[in-house]
PDB file of C-alpha atoms in Angstrom:
ATOM      1  CA  MET A 163     110.616 103.850  87.900  1.00 64.00           C
ATOM      2  CA  THR A 164     113.542 105.335  89.853  1.00 79.00           C
ATOM      3  CA  ALA A 165     116.869 103.608  89.172  1.00 92.00           C
ATOM      4  CA  TYR A 166     118.911 102.527  92.195  1.00 97.00           C
ATOM      5  CA  PRO A 167     122.129 100.559  92.707  1.00 96.00           C
ATOM      6  CA  PRO A 168     121.932  96.779  93.100  1.00 97.00           C
ATOM      7  CA  GLU A 169     122.749  95.345  96.507  1.00 97.00           C
ATOM      8  CA  PRO A 170     124.949  95.481  98.410  1.00 98.00           C
ATOM      9  CA  TRP A 171     125.115  99.232  98.926  1.00 98.00           C
ATOM     10  CA  ASN A 172     128.460 100.589 100.067  1.00 98.00           C
ATOM     11  CA  LEU A 173     127.748 103.710 102.113  1.00 98.00           C
ATOM     12  CA  ALA A 174     129.748 106.122 104.267  1.00 98.00           C
ATOM     13  CA  GLY A 175     129.231 109.195 106.412  1.00 98.00           C
ATOM     14  CA  GLN A 176     128.340 110.416 109.905  1.00 98.00           C
ATOM     15  CA  ALA A 177     125.595 109.175 112.237  1.00 98.00           C
ATOM     16  CA  TYR A 178     124.082 110.297 115.543  1.00 98.00           C
ATOM     17  CA  LEU A 179     122.294 107.640 117.576  1.00 98.00           C
ATOM     18  CA  SER A 180     120.156 107.466 120.725  1.00 98.00           C
ATOM     19  CA  PHE A 181     118.852 104.434 122.615  1.00 97.00           C
ATOM     20  CA  TRP A 182     115.622 104.115 124.619  1.00 98.00           C
ATOM     21  CA  ARG A 183     114.090 101.323 126.718  1.00 97.00           C
ATOM     22  CA  VAL A 184     110.380 101.291 125.913  1.00 96.00           C
ATOM     23  CA  PRO A 185     107.518  99.210 127.380  1.00 95.00           C
ATOM     24  CA  VAL A 186     106.532  96.530 124.880  1.00 95.00           C
ATOM     25  CA  SER A 187     102.922  97.738 124.937  1.00 94.00           C
ATOM     26  CA  GLU A 188     104.021 101.127 123.557  1.00 95.00           C
ATOM     27  CA  LEU A 189     106.001  99.845 120.582  1.00 96.00           C
ATOM     28  CA  PRO A 190     104.928 100.574 117.013  1.00 95.00           C
ATOM     29  CA  GLU A 191     103.742  97.587 115.006  1.00 94.00           C
ATOM     30  CA  LEU A 192     106.376  95.041 114.011  1.00 96.00           C
ATOM     31  CA  PRO A 193     106.143  92.679 111.004  1.00 93.00           C
ATOM     32  CA  ASP A 194     104.202  89.450 111.517  1.00 92.00           C
ATOM     33  CA  GLY A 195     106.475  86.783 112.923  1.00 91.00           C
ATOM     34  CA  VAL A 196     108.940  89.279 114.410  1.00 96.00           C
ATOM     35  CA  GLU A 197     109.251  89.600 118.184  1.00 96.00           C
ATOM     36  CA  PRO A 198     111.074  92.330 120.101  1.00 97.00           C
ATOM     37  CA  ALA A 199     114.100  91.454 122.208  1.00 96.00           C
ATOM     38  CA  VAL A 200     112.824  92.151 125.727  1.00 96.00           C
ATOM     39  CA  ALA A 201     114.771  92.772 128.933  1.00 92.00           C
ATOM     40  CA  GLY A 202     112.962  93.652 132.155  1.00 91.00           C
ATOM     41  CA  GLY A 203     109.672  94.021 130.293  1.00 91.00           C
ATOM     42  CA  ARG A 204     111.089  96.660 127.973  1.00 96.00           C
ATOM     43  CA  ALA A 205     112.203  96.678 124.357  1.00 97.00           C
ATOM     44  CA  GLN A 206     115.308  98.370 122.985  1.00 97.00           C
ATOM     45  CA  VAL A 207     114.603 101.199 120.534  1.00 98.00           C
ATOM     46  CA  PHE A 208     117.250 103.076 118.547  1.00 98.00           C
ATOM     47  CA  ALA A 209     116.775 106.315 116.624  1.00 98.00           C
ATOM     48  CA  ALA A 210     119.464 107.752 114.378  1.00 98.00           C
ATOM     49  CA  TRP A 211     120.147 110.725 112.161  1.00 98.00           C
ATOM     50  CA  VAL A 212     122.402 109.652 109.299  1.00 98.00           C
ATOM     51  CA  ASP A 213     124.305 111.819 106.833  1.00 98.00           C
ATOM     52  CA  TYR A 214     125.417 109.616 103.945  1.00 98.00           C
ATOM     53  CA  GLN A 215     128.438 111.182 102.281  1.00 98.00           C
ATOM     54  CA  GLU A 216     131.158 110.470  99.741  1.00 98.00           C
ATOM     55  CA  PRO A 217     132.901 108.134  99.078  1.00 97.00           C
ATOM     56  CA  GLY A 218     129.682 106.131  99.569  1.00 98.00           C
ATOM     57  CA  GLN A 219     127.583 105.215  96.543  1.00 97.00           C
ATOM     58  CA  LEU A 220     124.733 107.553  97.572  1.00 98.00           C
ATOM     59  CA  GLN A 221     124.607 110.901  99.356  1.00 98.00           C
ATOM     60  CA  TYR A 222     121.452 111.789 101.299  1.00 98.00           C
ATOM     61  CA  HIS A 223     120.011 112.414 104.771  1.00 98.00           C
ATOM     62  CA  GLU A 224     117.997 110.002 106.909  1.00 98.00           C
ATOM     63  CA  LEU A 225     116.088 109.690 110.162  1.00 99.00           C
ATOM     64  CA  LEU A 226     115.289 106.146 111.238  1.00 98.00           C
ATOM     65  CA  VAL A 227     113.828 104.309 114.204  1.00 98.00           C
ATOM     66  CA  THR A 228     114.504 100.609 114.692  1.00 98.00           C
ATOM     67  CA  VAL A 229     113.596  98.033 117.339  1.00 98.00           C
ATOM     68  CA  ALA A 230     115.939  95.273 118.479  1.00 98.00           C
ATOM     69  CA  VAL A 231     114.280  91.937 117.653  1.00 98.00           C
ATOM     70  CA  ARG A 232     114.963  88.259 118.246  1.00 95.00           C
ATOM     71  CA  GLY A 233     117.246  86.502 115.814  1.00 90.00           C
ATOM     72  CA  LYS A 234     120.163  84.109 115.497  1.00 87.00           C
ATOM     73  CA  ARG A 235     122.415  87.147 115.742  1.00 91.00           C
ATOM     74  CA  LEU A 236     121.947  90.832 116.559  1.00 93.00           C
ATOM     75  CA  SER A 237     118.849  91.907 114.631  1.00 97.00           C
ATOM     76  CA  SER A 238     116.527  94.883 114.301  1.00 98.00           C
ATOM     77  CA  SER A 239     113.364  95.871 112.474  1.00 98.00           C
ATOM     78  CA  ILE A 240     112.890  99.391 111.137  1.00 98.00           C
ATOM     79  CA  THR A 241     109.497 100.819 112.115  1.00 98.00           C
ATOM     80  CA  GLY A 242     109.924 104.354 110.777  1.00 98.00           C
ATOM     81  CA  ILE A 243     112.386 105.855 108.308  1.00 98.00           C
ATOM     82  CA  TRP A 244     112.534 109.092 106.304  1.00 98.00           C
ATOM     83  CA  VAL A 245     114.982 110.114 103.596  1.00 98.00           C
ATOM     84  CA  ASP A 246     115.412 113.035 101.220  1.00 98.00           C
ATOM     85  CA  SER A 247     116.393 110.848  98.260  1.00 98.00           C
ATOM     86  CA  GLU A 248     113.935 109.203  95.878  1.00 97.00           C
ATOM     87  CA  VAL A 249     116.702 106.802  94.799  1.00 98.00           C
ATOM     88  CA  SER A 250     117.219 105.648  98.395  1.00 98.00           C
ATOM     89  CA  LEU A 251     113.469 105.366  98.930  1.00 98.00           C
ATOM     90  CA  ALA A 252     112.928 103.239  95.829  1.00 98.00           C
ATOM     91  CA  GLY A 253     115.898 100.968  96.484  1.00 98.00           C
ATOM     92  CA  GLY A 254     115.181 100.494 100.177  1.00 98.00           C
ATOM     93  CA  ARG A 255     111.608  99.424  99.508  1.00 98.00           C
ATOM     94  CA  ALA A 256     112.333  97.199  96.506  1.00 97.00           C
ATOM     95  CA  LEU A 257     115.482  95.446  97.725  1.00 98.00           C
ATOM     96  CA  TRP A 258     114.862  94.990 101.440  1.00 98.00           C
ATOM     97  CA  GLY A 259     111.260  95.948 102.270  1.00 98.00           C
ATOM     98  CA  ILE A 260     112.411  98.967 104.291  1.00 98.00           C
ATOM     99  CA  PRO A 261     109.386 101.305 104.668  1.00 97.00           C
ATOM    100  CA  LYS A 262     111.110 104.519 103.593  1.00 98.00           C
ATOM    101  CA  ASP A 263     109.165 107.758 103.178  1.00 98.00           C
ATOM    102  CA  LEU A 264     110.248 111.168 101.931  1.00 98.00           C
ATOM    103  CA  ALA A 265     110.818 114.088 104.294  1.00 98.00           C
ATOM    104  CA  ALA A 266     112.672 117.377 104.482  1.00 98.00           C
ATOM    105  CA  LEU A 267     115.770 116.797 106.615  1.00 98.00           C
ATOM    106  CA  ASP A 268     118.032 119.628 107.735  1.00 98.00           C
ATOM    107  CA  PHE A 269     121.437 118.864 109.288  1.00 98.00           C
ATOM    108  CA  THR A 270     124.055 121.240 110.702  1.00 98.00           C
ATOM    109  CA  HIS A 271     127.453 119.807 111.614  1.00 96.00           C
ATOM    110  CA  GLY A 272     129.775 121.383 114.152  1.00 93.00           C
ATOM    111  CA  ARG A 273     130.731 121.034 117.783  1.00 92.00           C
ATOM    112  CA  THR A 274     127.010 120.468 118.265  1.00 97.00           C
ATOM    113  CA  PHE A 275     125.164 118.582 115.534  1.00 98.00           C
ATOM    114  CA  THR A 276     121.572 119.685 115.019  1.00 98.00           C
ATOM    115  CA  ALA A 277     118.901 118.033 112.904  1.00 98.00           C
ATOM    116  CA  SER A 278     115.232 118.333 112.030  1.00 98.00           C
ATOM    117  CA  ALA A 279     112.780 116.248 110.015  1.00 98.00           C
ATOM    118  CA  ALA A 280     109.358 117.166 108.648  1.00 98.00           C
ATOM    119  CA  THR A 281     106.918 115.841 106.086  1.00 96.00           C
ATOM    120  CA  GLN A 282     104.515 117.978 104.087  1.00 93.00           C
ATOM    121  CA  GLU A 283     101.896 117.256 106.754  1.00 94.00           C
ATOM    122  CA  ASP A 284     103.799 118.045 109.970  1.00 97.00           C
ATOM    123  CA  TRP A 285     107.137 118.023 111.762  1.00 98.00           C
ATOM    124  CA  ILE A 286     108.513 114.716 113.093  1.00 98.00           C
ATOM    125  CA  ALA A 287     111.426 115.511 115.385  1.00 98.00           C
ATOM    126  CA  THR A 288     114.417 117.715 116.092  1.00 98.00           C
ATOM    127  CA  ALA A 289     117.613 116.894 117.968  1.00 98.00           C
ATOM    128  CA  ALA A 290     120.954 118.293 119.088  1.00 98.00           C
ATOM    129  CA  PHE A 291     124.012 116.125 119.820  1.00 98.00           C
ATOM    130  CA  THR A 292     127.226 117.242 121.505  1.00 97.00           C
ATOM    131  CA  ALA A 293     129.927 114.583 121.335  1.00 90.00           C
ATOM    132  CA  ARG A 294     132.341 114.002 124.190  1.00 89.00           C
ATOM    133  CA  PRO A 295     136.022 113.350 123.452  1.00 81.00           C
ATOM    134  CA  THR A 296     137.216 109.770 123.532  1.00 79.00           C
ATOM    135  CA  LEU A 297     139.935 107.608 122.041  1.00 72.00           C
ATOM    136  CA  PRO A 298     139.741 107.461 118.208  1.00 76.00           C
ATOM    137  CA  VAL A 299     139.086 103.721 118.007  1.00 86.00           C
ATOM    138  CA  THR A 300     137.300 102.189 115.005  1.00 91.00           C
ATOM    139  CA  LEU A 301     134.919  99.377 115.956  1.00 90.00           C
ATOM    140  CA  PRO A 302     133.192  96.813 113.705  1.00 94.00           C
ATOM    141  CA  ALA A 303     129.572  95.662 113.908  1.00 94.00           C
ATOM    142  CA  ALA A 304     127.425  93.090 112.119  1.00 96.00           C
ATOM    143  CA  PHE A 305     123.670  92.628 112.337  1.00 97.00           C
ATOM    144  CA  ASP A 306     120.538  91.774 110.356  1.00 97.00           C
ATOM    145  CA  VAL A 307     117.669  94.051 109.381  1.00 98.00           C
ATOM    146  CA  VAL A 308     114.381  92.124 109.370  1.00 98.00           C
ATOM    147  CA  GLN A 309     111.488  93.399 107.240  1.00 98.00           C
ATOM    148  CA  ILE A 310     108.614  92.149 105.093  1.00 97.00           C
ATOM    149  CA  LEU A 311     109.365  91.931 101.366  1.00 97.00           C
ATOM    150  CA  ASP A 312     106.807  90.497  98.931  1.00 96.00           C
ATOM    151  CA  GLY A 313     104.806  89.060 101.817  1.00 95.00           C
ATOM    152  CA  ARG A 314     107.729  87.201 103.392  1.00 96.00           C
ATOM    153  CA  LEU A 315     110.246  87.945 106.107  1.00 96.00           C
ATOM    154  CA  LYS A 316     113.567  89.058 104.697  1.00 96.00           C
ATOM    155  CA  ARG A 317     116.761  89.208 106.730  1.00 96.00           C
ATOM    156  CA  SER A 318     119.299  91.570 105.198  1.00 97.00           C
ATOM    157  CA  PRO A 319     122.882  91.466 106.506  1.00 98.00           C
ATOM    158  CA  VAL A 320     124.661  94.673 107.453  1.00 98.00           C
ATOM    159  CA  ARG A 321     128.379  95.082 108.103  1.00 97.00           C
ATOM    160  CA  ALA A 322     129.660  98.353 109.510  1.00 97.00           C
ATOM    161  CA  LYS A 323     132.578 100.066 111.178  1.00 97.00           C
ATOM    162  CA  ALA A 324     132.769 103.494 112.786  1.00 96.00           C
ATOM    163  CA  ARG A 325     134.511 105.580 115.452  1.00 94.00           C
ATOM    164  CA  PRO A 326     131.946 105.885 118.294  1.00 94.00           C
ATOM    165  CA  HIS A 327     131.942 108.848 120.667  1.00 94.00           C
ATOM    166  CA  PRO A 328     129.600 109.185 123.663  1.00 95.00           C
ATOM    167  CA  ALA A 329     127.331 112.211 123.273  1.00 97.00           C
ATOM    168  CA  ALA A 330     124.792 114.317 125.107  1.00 97.00           C
ATOM    169  CA  ALA A 331     121.555 114.471 123.114  1.00 98.00           C
ATOM    170  CA  GLU A 332     118.403 116.549 123.385  1.00 97.00           C
ATOM    171  CA  TRP A 333     115.403 115.352 121.391  1.00 98.00           C
ATOM    172  CA  ARG A 334     112.140 117.144 120.730  1.00 98.00           C
ATOM    173  CA  ILE A 335     109.503 114.823 119.291  1.00 98.00           C
ATOM    174  CA  ASN A 336     106.043 115.615 117.943  1.00 98.00           C
ATOM    175  CA  GLU A 337     103.640 113.771 120.264  1.00 97.00           C
ATOM    176  CA  ALA A 338     101.091 113.512 117.438  1.00 97.00           C
ATOM    177  CA  GLY A 339     103.657 112.263 114.922  1.00 96.00           C
ATOM    178  CA  PRO A 340     104.974 108.814 114.010  1.00 96.00           C
ATOM    179  CA  LEU A 341     107.603 108.920 116.793  1.00 97.00           C
ATOM    180  CA  GLY A 342     105.080 110.021 119.405  1.00 97.00           C
ATOM    181  CA  PHE A 343     105.710 106.862 121.447  1.00 97.00           C
ATOM    182  CA  LEU A 344     109.139 108.346 122.338  1.00 97.00           C
ATOM    183  CA  ALA A 345     107.883 111.830 123.166  1.00 96.00           C
ATOM    184  CA  GLY A 346     108.646 112.939 126.709  1.00 90.00           C
ATOM    185  CA  GLN A 347     111.144 110.116 127.290  1.00 91.00           C
ATOM    186  CA  ARG A 348     114.852 110.695 127.669  1.00 92.00           C
ATOM    187  CA  PRO A 349     117.245 108.355 125.859  1.00 97.00           C
ATOM    188  CA  VAL A 350     119.353 106.065 128.015  1.00 97.00           C
ATOM    189  CA  LEU A 351     122.470 106.519 125.891  1.00 97.00           C
ATOM    190  CA  SER A 352     123.530 108.593 122.891  1.00 97.00           C
ATOM    191  CA  ALA A 353     126.562 108.561 120.629  1.00 96.00           C
ATOM    192  CA  SER A 354     128.035 109.938 117.459  1.00 96.00           C
ATOM    193  CA  LEU A 355     129.380 107.413 114.954  1.00 95.00           C
ATOM    194  CA  ARG A 356     132.142 109.177 113.084  1.00 94.00           C
ATOM    195  CA  ASP A 357     133.301 108.268 109.594  1.00 96.00           C
ATOM    196  CA  PHE A 358     131.242 105.098 109.373  1.00 97.00           C
ATOM    197  CA  LYS A 359     131.359 102.691 106.471  1.00 98.00           C
ATOM    198  CA  ILE A 360     128.471 100.301 105.840  1.00 98.00           C
ATOM    199  CA  VAL A 361     127.878  97.410 103.485  1.00 98.00           C
ATOM    200  CA  PHE A 362     124.078  96.963 103.381  1.00 98.00           C
ATOM    201  CA  GLY A 363     122.598  93.820 101.887  1.00 96.00           C
ATOM    202  CA  GLY A 364     124.122  90.719 100.412  1.00 88.00           C
TER     203      GLY A 364
END
């Protein structure tokens, strides 16, 4: 059994996020009892590349896709997530029911951030983000991640702060892969989240 830190996890790093509005009929499956937050017949889908760095407890790479869902406060449910850390995979599944899988993730930081993700079977997605300059303001956020753990819904609190910058993003998504429902669609908004700090879990 892979050892992992107890919750909460204190993590830090850089993230690159895009937002889509997707017809409800095209969404991946959500946990039983979880309903998407819908506006104008469309759900809100977020996909992010995350580089977890020091001084956080763990250092690894991640690609995740999450759907905004109904809740007492801002909530989301992760429908697809890939990491290159067996410790992160084991902890995410055991502590919070997050359906992490392993993948090869390649990140290149610079004026333009580029990323790719692939499993042993096939490639998942690639992306390039170019951030636009903005005021260096750090903003807080708090939300719940809603998953199934041991057959029951589990709401895990997340507290975060980061310096957001609007960005231009170009995604290339494998139509036959797990993110195929986003293939051919352009994100509505994209951003880089600089020097984030996250407390995940309670």
